[in-house]
Structure formats: C-alpha cells, structure tokens
PDB file of C-alpha atoms in Angstrom:
ATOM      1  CA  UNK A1427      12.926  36.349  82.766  1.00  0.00           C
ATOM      2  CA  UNK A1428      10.001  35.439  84.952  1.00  0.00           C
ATOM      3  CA  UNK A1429      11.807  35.478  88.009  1.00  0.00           C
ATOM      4  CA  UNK A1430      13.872  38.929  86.837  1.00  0.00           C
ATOM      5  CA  UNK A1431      10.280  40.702  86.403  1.00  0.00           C
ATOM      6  CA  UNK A1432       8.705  39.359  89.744  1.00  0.00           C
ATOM      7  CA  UNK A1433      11.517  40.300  91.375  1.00  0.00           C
ATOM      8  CA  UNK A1434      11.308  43.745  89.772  1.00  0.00           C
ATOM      9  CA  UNK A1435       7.823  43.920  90.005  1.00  0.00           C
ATOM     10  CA  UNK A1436       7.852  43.150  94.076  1.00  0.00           C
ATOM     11  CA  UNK A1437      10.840  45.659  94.488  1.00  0.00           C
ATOM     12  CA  UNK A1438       8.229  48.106  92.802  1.00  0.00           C
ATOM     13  CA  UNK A1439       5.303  47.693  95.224  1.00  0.00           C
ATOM     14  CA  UNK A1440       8.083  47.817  98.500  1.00  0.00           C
ATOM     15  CA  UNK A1441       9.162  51.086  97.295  1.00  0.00           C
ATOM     16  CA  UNK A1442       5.476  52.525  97.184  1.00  0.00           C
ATOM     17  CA  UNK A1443       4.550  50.769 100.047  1.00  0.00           C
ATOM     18  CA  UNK A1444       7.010  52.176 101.701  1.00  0.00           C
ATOM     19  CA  UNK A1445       6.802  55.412 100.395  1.00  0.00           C
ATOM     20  CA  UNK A1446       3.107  55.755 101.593  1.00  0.00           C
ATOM     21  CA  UNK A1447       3.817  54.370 104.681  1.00  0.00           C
ATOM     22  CA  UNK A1448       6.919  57.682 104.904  1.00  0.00           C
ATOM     23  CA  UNK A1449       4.274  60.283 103.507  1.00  0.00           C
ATOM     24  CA  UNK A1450       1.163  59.562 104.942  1.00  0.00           C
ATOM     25  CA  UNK A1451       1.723  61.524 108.709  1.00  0.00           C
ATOM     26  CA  UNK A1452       2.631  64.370 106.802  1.00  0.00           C
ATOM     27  CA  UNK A1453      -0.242  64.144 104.798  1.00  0.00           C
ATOM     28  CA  UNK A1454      -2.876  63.361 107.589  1.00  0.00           C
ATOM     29  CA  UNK A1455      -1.140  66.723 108.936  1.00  0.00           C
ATOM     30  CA  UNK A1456      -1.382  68.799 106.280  1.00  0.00           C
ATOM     31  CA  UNK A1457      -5.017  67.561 105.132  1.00  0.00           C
ATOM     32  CA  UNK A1458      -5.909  67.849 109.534  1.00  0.00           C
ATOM     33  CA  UNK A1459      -4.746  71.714 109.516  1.00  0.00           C
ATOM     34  CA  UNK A1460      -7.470  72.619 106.746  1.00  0.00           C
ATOM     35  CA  UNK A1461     -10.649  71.018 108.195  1.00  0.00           C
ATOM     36  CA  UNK A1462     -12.891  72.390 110.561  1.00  0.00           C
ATOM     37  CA  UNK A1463     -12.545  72.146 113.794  1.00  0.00           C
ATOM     38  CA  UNK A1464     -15.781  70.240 114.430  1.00  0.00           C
ATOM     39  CA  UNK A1465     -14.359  67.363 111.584  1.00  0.00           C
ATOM     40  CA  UNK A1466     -10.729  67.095 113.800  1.00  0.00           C
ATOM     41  CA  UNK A1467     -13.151  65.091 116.662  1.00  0.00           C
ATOM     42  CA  UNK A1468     -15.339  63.182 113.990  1.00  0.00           C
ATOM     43  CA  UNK A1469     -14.841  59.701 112.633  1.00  0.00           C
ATOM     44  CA  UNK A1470     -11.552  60.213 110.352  1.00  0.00           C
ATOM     45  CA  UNK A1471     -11.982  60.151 106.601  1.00  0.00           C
ATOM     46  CA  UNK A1472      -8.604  60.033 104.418  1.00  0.00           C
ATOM     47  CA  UNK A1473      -9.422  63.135 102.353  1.00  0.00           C
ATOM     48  CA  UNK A1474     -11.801  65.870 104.260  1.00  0.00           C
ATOM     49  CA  UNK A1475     -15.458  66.227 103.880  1.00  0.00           C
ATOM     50  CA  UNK A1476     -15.147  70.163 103.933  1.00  0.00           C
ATOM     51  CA  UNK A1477     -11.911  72.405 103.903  1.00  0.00           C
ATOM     52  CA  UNK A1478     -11.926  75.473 105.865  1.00  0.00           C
ATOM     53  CA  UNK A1479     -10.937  77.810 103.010  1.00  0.00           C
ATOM     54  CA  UNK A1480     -10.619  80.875 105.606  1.00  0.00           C
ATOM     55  CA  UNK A1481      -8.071  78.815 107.715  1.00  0.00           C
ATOM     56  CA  UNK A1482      -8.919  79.274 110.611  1.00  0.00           C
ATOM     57  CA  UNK A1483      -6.436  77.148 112.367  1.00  0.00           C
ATOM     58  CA  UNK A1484      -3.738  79.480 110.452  1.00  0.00           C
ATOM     59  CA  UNK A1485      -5.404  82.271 111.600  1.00  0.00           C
ATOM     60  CA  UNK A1486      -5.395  81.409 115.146  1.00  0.00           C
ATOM     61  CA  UNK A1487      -1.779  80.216 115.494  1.00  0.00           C
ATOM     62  CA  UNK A1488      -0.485  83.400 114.328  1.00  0.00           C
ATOM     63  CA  UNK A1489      -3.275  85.300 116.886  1.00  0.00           C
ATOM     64  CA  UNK A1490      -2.615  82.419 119.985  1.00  0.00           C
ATOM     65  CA  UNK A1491       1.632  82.540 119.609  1.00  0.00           C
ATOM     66  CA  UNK A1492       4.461  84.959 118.916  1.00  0.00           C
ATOM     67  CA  UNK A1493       4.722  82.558 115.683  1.00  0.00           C
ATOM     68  CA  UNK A1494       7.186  85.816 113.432  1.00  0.00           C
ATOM     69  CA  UNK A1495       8.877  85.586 116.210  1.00  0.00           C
ATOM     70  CA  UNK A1496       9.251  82.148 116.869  1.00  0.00           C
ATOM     71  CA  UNK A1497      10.264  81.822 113.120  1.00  0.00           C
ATOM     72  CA  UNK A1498      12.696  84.387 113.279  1.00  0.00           C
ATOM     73  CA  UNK A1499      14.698  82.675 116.094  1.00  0.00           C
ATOM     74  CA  UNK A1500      14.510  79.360 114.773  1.00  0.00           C
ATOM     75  CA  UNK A1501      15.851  80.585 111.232  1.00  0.00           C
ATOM     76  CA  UNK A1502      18.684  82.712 113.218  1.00  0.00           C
ATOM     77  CA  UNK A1503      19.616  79.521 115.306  1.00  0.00           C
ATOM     78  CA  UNK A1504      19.606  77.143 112.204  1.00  0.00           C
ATOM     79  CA  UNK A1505      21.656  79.567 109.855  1.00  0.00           C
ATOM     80  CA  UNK A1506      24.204  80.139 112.645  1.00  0.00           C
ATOM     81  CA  UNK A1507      24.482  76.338 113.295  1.00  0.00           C
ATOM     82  CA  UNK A1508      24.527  75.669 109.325  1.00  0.00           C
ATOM     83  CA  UNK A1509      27.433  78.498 109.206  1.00  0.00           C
ATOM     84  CA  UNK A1510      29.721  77.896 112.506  1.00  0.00           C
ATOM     85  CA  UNK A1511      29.329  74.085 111.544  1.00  0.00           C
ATOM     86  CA  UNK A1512      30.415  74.315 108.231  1.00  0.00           C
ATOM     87  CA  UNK A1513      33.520  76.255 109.029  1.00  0.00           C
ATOM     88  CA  UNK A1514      34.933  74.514 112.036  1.00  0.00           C
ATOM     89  CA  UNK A1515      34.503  70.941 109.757  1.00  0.00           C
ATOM     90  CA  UNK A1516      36.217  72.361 107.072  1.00  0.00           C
ATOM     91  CA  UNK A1517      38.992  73.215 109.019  1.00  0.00           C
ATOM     92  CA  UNK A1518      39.695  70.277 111.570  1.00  0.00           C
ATOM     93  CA  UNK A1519      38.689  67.708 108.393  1.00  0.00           C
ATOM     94  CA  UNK A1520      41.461  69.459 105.628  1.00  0.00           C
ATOM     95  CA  UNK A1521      43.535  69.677 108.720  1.00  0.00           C
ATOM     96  CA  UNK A1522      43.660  66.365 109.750  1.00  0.00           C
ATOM     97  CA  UNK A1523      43.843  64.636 106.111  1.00  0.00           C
ATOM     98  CA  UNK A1524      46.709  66.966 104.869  1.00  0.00           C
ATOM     99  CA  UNK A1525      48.961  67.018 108.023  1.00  0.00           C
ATOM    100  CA  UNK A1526      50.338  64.771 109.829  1.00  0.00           C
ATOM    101  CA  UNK A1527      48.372  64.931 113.094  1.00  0.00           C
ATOM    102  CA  UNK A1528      49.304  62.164 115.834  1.00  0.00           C
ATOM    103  CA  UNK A1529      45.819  59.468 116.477  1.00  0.00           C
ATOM    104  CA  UNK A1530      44.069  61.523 113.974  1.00  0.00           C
ATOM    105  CA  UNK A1531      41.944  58.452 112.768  1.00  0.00           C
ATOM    106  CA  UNK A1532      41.197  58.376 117.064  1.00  0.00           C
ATOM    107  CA  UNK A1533      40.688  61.905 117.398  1.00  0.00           C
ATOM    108  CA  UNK A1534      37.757  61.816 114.141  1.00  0.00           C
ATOM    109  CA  UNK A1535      36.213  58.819 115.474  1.00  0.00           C
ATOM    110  CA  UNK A1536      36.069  59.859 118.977  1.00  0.00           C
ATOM    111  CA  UNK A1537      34.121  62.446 117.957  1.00  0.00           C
ATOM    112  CA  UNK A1538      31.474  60.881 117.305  1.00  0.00           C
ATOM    113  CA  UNK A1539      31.108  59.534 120.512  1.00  0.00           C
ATOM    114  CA  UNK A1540      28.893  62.258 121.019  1.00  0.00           C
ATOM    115  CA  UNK A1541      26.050  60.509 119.334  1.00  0.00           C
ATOM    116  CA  UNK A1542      25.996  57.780 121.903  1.00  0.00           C
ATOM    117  CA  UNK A1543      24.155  60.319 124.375  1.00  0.00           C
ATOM    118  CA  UNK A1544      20.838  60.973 124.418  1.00  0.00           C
ATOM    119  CA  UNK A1545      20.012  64.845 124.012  1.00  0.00           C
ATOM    120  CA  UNK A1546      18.550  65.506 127.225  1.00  0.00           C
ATOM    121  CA  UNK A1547      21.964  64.384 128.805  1.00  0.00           C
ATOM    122  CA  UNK A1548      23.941  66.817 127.322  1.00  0.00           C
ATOM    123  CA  UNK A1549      21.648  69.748 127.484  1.00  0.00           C
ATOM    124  CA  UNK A1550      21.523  69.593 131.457  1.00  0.00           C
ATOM    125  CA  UNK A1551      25.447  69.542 131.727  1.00  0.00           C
ATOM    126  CA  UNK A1552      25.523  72.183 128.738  1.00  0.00           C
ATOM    127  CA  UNK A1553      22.990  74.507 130.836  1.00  0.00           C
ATOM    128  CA  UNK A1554      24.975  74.209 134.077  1.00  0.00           C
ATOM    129  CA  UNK A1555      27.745  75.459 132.164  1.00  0.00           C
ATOM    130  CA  UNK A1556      26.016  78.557 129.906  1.00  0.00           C
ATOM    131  CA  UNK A1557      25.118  79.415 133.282  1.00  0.00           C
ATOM    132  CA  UNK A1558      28.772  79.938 134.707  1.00  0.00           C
ATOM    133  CA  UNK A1559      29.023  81.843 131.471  1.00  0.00           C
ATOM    134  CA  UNK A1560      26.450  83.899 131.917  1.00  0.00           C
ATOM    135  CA  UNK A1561      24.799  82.632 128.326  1.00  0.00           C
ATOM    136  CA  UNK A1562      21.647  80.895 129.877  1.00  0.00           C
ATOM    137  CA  UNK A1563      18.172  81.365 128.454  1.00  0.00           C
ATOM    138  CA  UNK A1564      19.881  83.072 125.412  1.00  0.00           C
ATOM    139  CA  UNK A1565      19.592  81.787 121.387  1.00  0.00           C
ATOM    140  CA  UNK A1566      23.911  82.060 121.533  1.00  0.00           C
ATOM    141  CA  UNK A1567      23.541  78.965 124.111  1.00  0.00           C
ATOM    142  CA  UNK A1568      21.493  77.191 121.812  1.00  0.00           C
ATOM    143  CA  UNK A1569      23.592  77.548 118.816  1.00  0.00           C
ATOM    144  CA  UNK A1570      26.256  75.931 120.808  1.00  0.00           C
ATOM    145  CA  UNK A1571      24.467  73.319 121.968  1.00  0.00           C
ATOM    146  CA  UNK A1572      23.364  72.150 118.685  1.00  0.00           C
ATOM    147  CA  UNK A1573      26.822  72.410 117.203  1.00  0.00           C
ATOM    148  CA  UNK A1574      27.602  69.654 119.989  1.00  0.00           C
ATOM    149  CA  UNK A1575      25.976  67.176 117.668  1.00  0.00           C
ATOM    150  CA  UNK A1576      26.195  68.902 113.953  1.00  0.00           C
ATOM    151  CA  UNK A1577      30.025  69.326 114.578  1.00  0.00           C
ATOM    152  CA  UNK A1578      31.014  65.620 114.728  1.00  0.00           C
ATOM    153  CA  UNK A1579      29.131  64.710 112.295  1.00  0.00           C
ATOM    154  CA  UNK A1580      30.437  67.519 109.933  1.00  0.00           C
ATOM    155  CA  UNK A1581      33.931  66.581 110.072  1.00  0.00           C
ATOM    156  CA  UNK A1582      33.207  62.684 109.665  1.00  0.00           C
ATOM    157  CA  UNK A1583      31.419  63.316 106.576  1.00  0.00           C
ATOM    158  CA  UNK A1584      34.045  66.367 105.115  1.00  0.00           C
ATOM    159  CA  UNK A1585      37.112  64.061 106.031  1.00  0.00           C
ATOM    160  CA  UNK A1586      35.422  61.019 103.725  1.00  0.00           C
ATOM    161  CA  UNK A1587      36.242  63.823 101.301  1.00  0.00           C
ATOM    162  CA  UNK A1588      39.462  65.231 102.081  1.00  0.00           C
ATOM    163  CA  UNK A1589      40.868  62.006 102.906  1.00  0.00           C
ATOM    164  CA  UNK A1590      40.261  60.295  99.287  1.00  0.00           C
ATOM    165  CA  UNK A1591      40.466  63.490  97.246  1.00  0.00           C
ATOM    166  CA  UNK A1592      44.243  63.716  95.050  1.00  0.00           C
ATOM    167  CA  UNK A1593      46.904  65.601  96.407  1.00  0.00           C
ATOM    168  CA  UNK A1594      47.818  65.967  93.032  1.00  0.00           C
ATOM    169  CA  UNK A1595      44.815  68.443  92.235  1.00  0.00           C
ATOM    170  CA  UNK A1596      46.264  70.758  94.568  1.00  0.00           C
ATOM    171  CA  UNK A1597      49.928  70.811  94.135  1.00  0.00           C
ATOM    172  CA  UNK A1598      49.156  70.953  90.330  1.00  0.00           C
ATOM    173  CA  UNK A1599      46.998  74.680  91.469  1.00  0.00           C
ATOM    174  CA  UNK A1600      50.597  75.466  93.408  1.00  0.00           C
ATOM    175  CA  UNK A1601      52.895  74.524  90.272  1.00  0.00           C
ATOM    176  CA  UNK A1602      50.047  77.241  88.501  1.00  0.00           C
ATOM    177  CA  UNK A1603      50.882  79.618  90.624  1.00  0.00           C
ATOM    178  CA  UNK A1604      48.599  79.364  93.245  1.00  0.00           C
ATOM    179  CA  UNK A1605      49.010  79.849  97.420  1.00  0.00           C
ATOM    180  CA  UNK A1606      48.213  76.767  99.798  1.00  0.00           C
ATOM    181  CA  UNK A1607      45.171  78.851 100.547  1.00  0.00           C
ATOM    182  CA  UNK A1608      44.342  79.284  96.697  1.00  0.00           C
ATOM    183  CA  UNK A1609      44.606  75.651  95.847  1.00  0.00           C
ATOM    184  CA  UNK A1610      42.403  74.881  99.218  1.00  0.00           C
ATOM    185  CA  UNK A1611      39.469  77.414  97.744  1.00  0.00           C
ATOM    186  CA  UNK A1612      39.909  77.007  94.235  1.00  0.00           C
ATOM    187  CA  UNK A1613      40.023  73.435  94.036  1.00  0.00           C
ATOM    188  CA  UNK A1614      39.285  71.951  97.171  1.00  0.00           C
ATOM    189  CA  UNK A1615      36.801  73.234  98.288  1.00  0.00           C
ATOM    190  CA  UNK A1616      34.496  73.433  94.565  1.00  0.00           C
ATOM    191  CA  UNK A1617      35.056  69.743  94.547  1.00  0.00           C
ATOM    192  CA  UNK A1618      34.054  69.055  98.048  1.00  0.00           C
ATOM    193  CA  UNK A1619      30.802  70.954  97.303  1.00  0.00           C
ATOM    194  CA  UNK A1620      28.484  67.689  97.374  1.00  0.00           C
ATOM    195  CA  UNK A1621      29.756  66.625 101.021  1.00  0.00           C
ATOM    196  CA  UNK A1622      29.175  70.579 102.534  1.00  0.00           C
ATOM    197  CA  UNK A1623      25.654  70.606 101.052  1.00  0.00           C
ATOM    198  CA  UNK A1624      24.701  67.200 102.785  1.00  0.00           C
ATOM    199  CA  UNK A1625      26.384  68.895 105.748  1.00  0.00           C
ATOM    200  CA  UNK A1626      24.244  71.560 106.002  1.00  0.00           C
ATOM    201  CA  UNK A1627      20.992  69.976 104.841  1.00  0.00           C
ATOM    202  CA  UNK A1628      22.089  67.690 108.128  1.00  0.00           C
ATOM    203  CA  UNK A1629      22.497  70.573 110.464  1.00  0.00           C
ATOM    204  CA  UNK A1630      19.791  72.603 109.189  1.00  0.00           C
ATOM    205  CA  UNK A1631      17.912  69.682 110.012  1.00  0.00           C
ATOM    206  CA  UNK A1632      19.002  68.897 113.273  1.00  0.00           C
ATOM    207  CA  UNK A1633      18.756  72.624 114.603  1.00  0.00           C
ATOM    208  CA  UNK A1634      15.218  73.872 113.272  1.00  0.00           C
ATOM    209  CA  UNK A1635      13.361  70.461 114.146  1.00  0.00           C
ATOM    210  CA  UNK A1636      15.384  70.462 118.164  1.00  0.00           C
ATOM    211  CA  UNK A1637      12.935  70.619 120.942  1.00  0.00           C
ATOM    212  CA  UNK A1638      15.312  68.945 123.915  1.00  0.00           C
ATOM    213  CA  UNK A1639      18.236  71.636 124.025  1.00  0.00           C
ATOM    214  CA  UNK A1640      15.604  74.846 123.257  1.00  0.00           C
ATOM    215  CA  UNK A1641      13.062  73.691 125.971  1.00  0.00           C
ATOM    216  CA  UNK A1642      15.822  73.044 128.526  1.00  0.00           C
ATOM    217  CA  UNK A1643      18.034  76.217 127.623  1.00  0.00           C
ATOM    218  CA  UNK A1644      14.969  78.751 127.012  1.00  0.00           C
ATOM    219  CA  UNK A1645      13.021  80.070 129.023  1.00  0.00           C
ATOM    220  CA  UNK A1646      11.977  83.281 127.810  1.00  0.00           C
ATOM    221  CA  UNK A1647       9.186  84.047 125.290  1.00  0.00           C
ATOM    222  CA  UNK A1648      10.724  85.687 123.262  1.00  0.00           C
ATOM    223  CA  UNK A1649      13.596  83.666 122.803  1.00  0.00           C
ATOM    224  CA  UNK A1650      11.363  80.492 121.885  1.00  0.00           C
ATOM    225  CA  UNK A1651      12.109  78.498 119.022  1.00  0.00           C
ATOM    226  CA  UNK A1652       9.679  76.891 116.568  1.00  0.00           C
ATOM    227  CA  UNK A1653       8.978  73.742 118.337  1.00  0.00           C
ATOM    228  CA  UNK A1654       8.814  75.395 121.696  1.00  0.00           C
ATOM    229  CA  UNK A1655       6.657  77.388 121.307  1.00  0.00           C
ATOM    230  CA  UNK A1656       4.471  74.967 119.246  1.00  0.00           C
ATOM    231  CA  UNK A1657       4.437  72.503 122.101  1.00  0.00           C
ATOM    232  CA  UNK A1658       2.932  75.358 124.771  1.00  0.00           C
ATOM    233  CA  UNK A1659      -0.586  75.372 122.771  1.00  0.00           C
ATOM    234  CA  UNK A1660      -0.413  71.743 124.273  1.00  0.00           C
ATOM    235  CA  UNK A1661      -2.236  71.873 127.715  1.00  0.00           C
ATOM    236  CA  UNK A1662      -2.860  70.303 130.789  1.00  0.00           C
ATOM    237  CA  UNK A1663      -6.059  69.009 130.049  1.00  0.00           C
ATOM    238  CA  UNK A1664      -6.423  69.998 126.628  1.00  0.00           C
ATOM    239  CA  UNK A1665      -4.656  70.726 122.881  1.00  0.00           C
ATOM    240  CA  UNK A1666      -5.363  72.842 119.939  1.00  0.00           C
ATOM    241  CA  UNK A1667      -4.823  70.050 117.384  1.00  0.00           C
ATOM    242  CA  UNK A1668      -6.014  72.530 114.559  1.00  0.00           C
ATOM    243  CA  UNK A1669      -3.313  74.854 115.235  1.00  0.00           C
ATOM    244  CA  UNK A1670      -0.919  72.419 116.171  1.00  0.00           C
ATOM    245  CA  UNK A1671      -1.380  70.876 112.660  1.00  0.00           C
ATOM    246  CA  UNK A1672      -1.330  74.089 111.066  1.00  0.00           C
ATOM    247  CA  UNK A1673       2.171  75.087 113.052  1.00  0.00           C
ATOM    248  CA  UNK A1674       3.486  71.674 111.896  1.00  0.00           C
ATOM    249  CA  UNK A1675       3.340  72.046 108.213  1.00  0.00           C
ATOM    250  CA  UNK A1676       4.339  75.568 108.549  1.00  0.00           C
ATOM    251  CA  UNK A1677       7.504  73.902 109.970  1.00  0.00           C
ATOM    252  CA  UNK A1678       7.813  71.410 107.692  1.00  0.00           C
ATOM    253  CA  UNK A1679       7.541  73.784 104.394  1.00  0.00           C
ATOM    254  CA  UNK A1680      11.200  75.033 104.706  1.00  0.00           C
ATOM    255  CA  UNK A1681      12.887  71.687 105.089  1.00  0.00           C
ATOM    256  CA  UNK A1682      10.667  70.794 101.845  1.00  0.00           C
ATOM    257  CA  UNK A1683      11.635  73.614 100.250  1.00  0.00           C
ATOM    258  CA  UNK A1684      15.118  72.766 101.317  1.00  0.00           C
ATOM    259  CA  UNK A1685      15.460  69.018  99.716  1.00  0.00           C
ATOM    260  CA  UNK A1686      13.440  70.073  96.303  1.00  0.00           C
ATOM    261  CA  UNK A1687      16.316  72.761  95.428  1.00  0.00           C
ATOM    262  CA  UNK A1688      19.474  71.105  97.074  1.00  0.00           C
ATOM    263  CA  UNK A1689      18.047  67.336  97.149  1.00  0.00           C
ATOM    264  CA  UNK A1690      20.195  66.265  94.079  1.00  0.00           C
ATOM    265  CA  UNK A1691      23.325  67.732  96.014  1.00  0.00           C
ATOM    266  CA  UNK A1692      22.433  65.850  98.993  1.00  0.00           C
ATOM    267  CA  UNK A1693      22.207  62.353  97.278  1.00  0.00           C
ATOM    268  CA  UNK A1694      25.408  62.989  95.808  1.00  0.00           C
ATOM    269  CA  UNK A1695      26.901  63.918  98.565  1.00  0.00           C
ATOM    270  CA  UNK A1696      25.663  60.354 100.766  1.00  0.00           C
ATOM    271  CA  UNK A1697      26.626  58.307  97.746  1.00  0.00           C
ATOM    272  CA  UNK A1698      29.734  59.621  97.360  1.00  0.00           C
ATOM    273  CA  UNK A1699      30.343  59.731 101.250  1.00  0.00           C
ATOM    274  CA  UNK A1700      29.244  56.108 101.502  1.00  0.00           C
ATOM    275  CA  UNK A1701      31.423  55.271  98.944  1.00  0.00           C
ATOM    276  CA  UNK A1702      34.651  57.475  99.976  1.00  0.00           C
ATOM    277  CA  UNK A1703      34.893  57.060 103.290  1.00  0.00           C
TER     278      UNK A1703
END
C-alpha cells in the first residue's frame, strides 16, 4: 500500500509540475500585458507590483495596428480552413473505408507525407504557383495553403472512424427506409461527431496561430493575419513588448474559449482515435 500511494503521490506532483511548467508563459504573458511599461524593463517579479488598470498596452495595439482588421482575416481564414477541411475529409475518408479503392491504406498514409516538410518549404513552391494563378498576396491563397497540412491530417483521423465503425448501422438505416445518403447523415456522420470536432479544434489551430505561409503569401496590409501583423510592431532595433503581450493573449483568448466549450469533444475524439485507428 506504501508503494501504491508513493507511486500515486509522485504521479501527483509530475502532473502539477508539469502543468506549471505548460501554463506559466502564458501566464508571464498575460500578467506582462497589464503592467506598466516602466515595470516590463525592471527586475521581474512573478505577480506585478502595479497593474495598469487603463491598459495602455491594449490601447495602443488597437491605435499602432489595423488589429479589427487583422482579426477579421484571421477568423475568415480559420473558418474557411475549419469548413473546406472538414468536407473534403469527410468525403475521401467514407470514401475510401466503404469502397473498394485500389492502395487505399497507401494512398491515406501517403498523405501524410506532407508533415515531413517543414512549412517554409512548401509555402515558397505554393507561392510560385498562386502566382501562375493569379491568387498571390490574397487570403484565398492562404486558405489553401493551410489546407495543405489540415487536409492530411483530417482524413487520417476521420478514416480511424469510418474504418472501425459497423456497416451494420447503416444498412440497418437502408432496411428503414433510408437513401445511402440518409444512412451517411443520419447515422454516420452523428456518430463520427467526436473525430470532426478534434478535426476542427486541429485546423482551427493550425490556421489562426500560422505565421510561415501568411508572411510568405501576404504582402498587403490589409490582408495581414493575426500573427503578421503582430510580428511588424517587432523592429529593427527595438520591440513593443507591452503591446506585443497584449496582442498575444488577445490571440490566445479564442483558442481558450475554443477548448473550454468543445474540450470534452476533443478528448473523446483522441481517445477514441488512438484507440480506433
């Protein structure tokens, strides 16, 4: 019993260890966007000796950058990844796992390939291309870009799903009465729920934190994304850490906002991806 509760006991202080160790930049961000500017360049102090309760480092990110803006195109980008990702997954992954498509085990895996590149050697090839097309410096070349990498991973994850999921549930919909299309919404796709939430927590993820692909495929202001045009209150010889704090968080609130509602559906959705596929 000894050994059962040191054991438990040292699991216990790895998980807040480790914990603290996950939590702490974003609270030395947070807490570093409320203090005066004058305590960013003193001797650091874990909680602040004075908060700036006009935020001013608020204040002047939304006066020093089109931040509305910014926002707007990074939640356009992010939605339209989250969308065009979700539907082109759920297609190829039902496809593949309920007809018979020759090397479809090699065409899923191959996929993933993708992943082995770092993002900076994709974007150059993708702008060279968006060029040709005429989409250069626009947000449509960015969705693409991003779907490069959310894609992949999409239909890896769905086909876990599809692949273990009973035929049987869906020709039973049929014998009811129901279409091949009926059966696919009505059952499929309800109980597949878990595995398109993580999908889109993933790809929501991936798109509205991006800085490689949006720096390398924008160059207009005004088609800037979050990060981008974060990074330009970084200077030559100088940065706005205040306001760089402040635009951090402001970044960061969504995706919190993001695992407190849907969190539950995303660890159900790895467990029973980990598990299924």
């Amino acid at each position: 019993m000894k050994i059962k509760g040191g054991v438990f006991l040292f699991t216990l202080v790895t998980i807040a260890l480790l914990g603290i160790w996950s939590f702490f930049p974003i609270y030395w961000m947070i807490v570093s966007s409320i203090r005066p500017e004058r305590d960013l360049f003193k001797i650091p102090t874990f909680w602040p000796e004075t908060i700036d309760w006009q935020f001013t480092s608020y204040k002047n990110l939304l006066e020093l950058t089109d931040y509305p803006l910014q926002f707007m195109n990074s939640v356009v980008v992010a939605l339209a990844v989250v969308f065009i990702t979700l539907i082109i997954s759920i297609i190829i992954a039902y496809v593949v796992t309920r007809y018979r498509v020759p090397g479809k085990t090699f065409i899923v895996g191959s996929m993933l390939y993708a992943y082995m590149f770092p993002p900076l050697m994709l974007a150059i090839p993708l702008l060279s291309i968006f060029a040709t097309l005429g989409l250069s410096d626009s947000l449509i070349a960015v969705i693409l870009a991003h779907c490069t990498l959310t894609i992949p991973l999409g239909v890896w994850m769905l086909w876990g799903f599809f692949k273990v999921m009973p035929f049987d549930l869906e020709e039973a919909a049929m014998v009811d009465g129901c279409s091949r299309a009926g059966a696919f919404f009505r059952v499929v796709l309800p109980l597949s729920l878990p595995g398109m939430i993580t999908v889109s927590i993933f790809s929501f993820l991936l798109s509205w934190t991006d800085y490689v692909f949006a720096f390398v495929l924008i160059t207009s202001d005004s088609n800037k994304t979050l990060p981008v045009g974060l990074a330009s209150l970084i200077g030559s010889f100088d940065a706005r850490w205040g306001e760089l704090m402040a635009g951090a968080t402001l970044i960061a609130i969504p995706l919190f906002l993001m695992f407190v509602f849907l969190g539950r559906y995303f660890i159900k959705g790895l467990a029973a991806g980990a598990i299924k596929g």
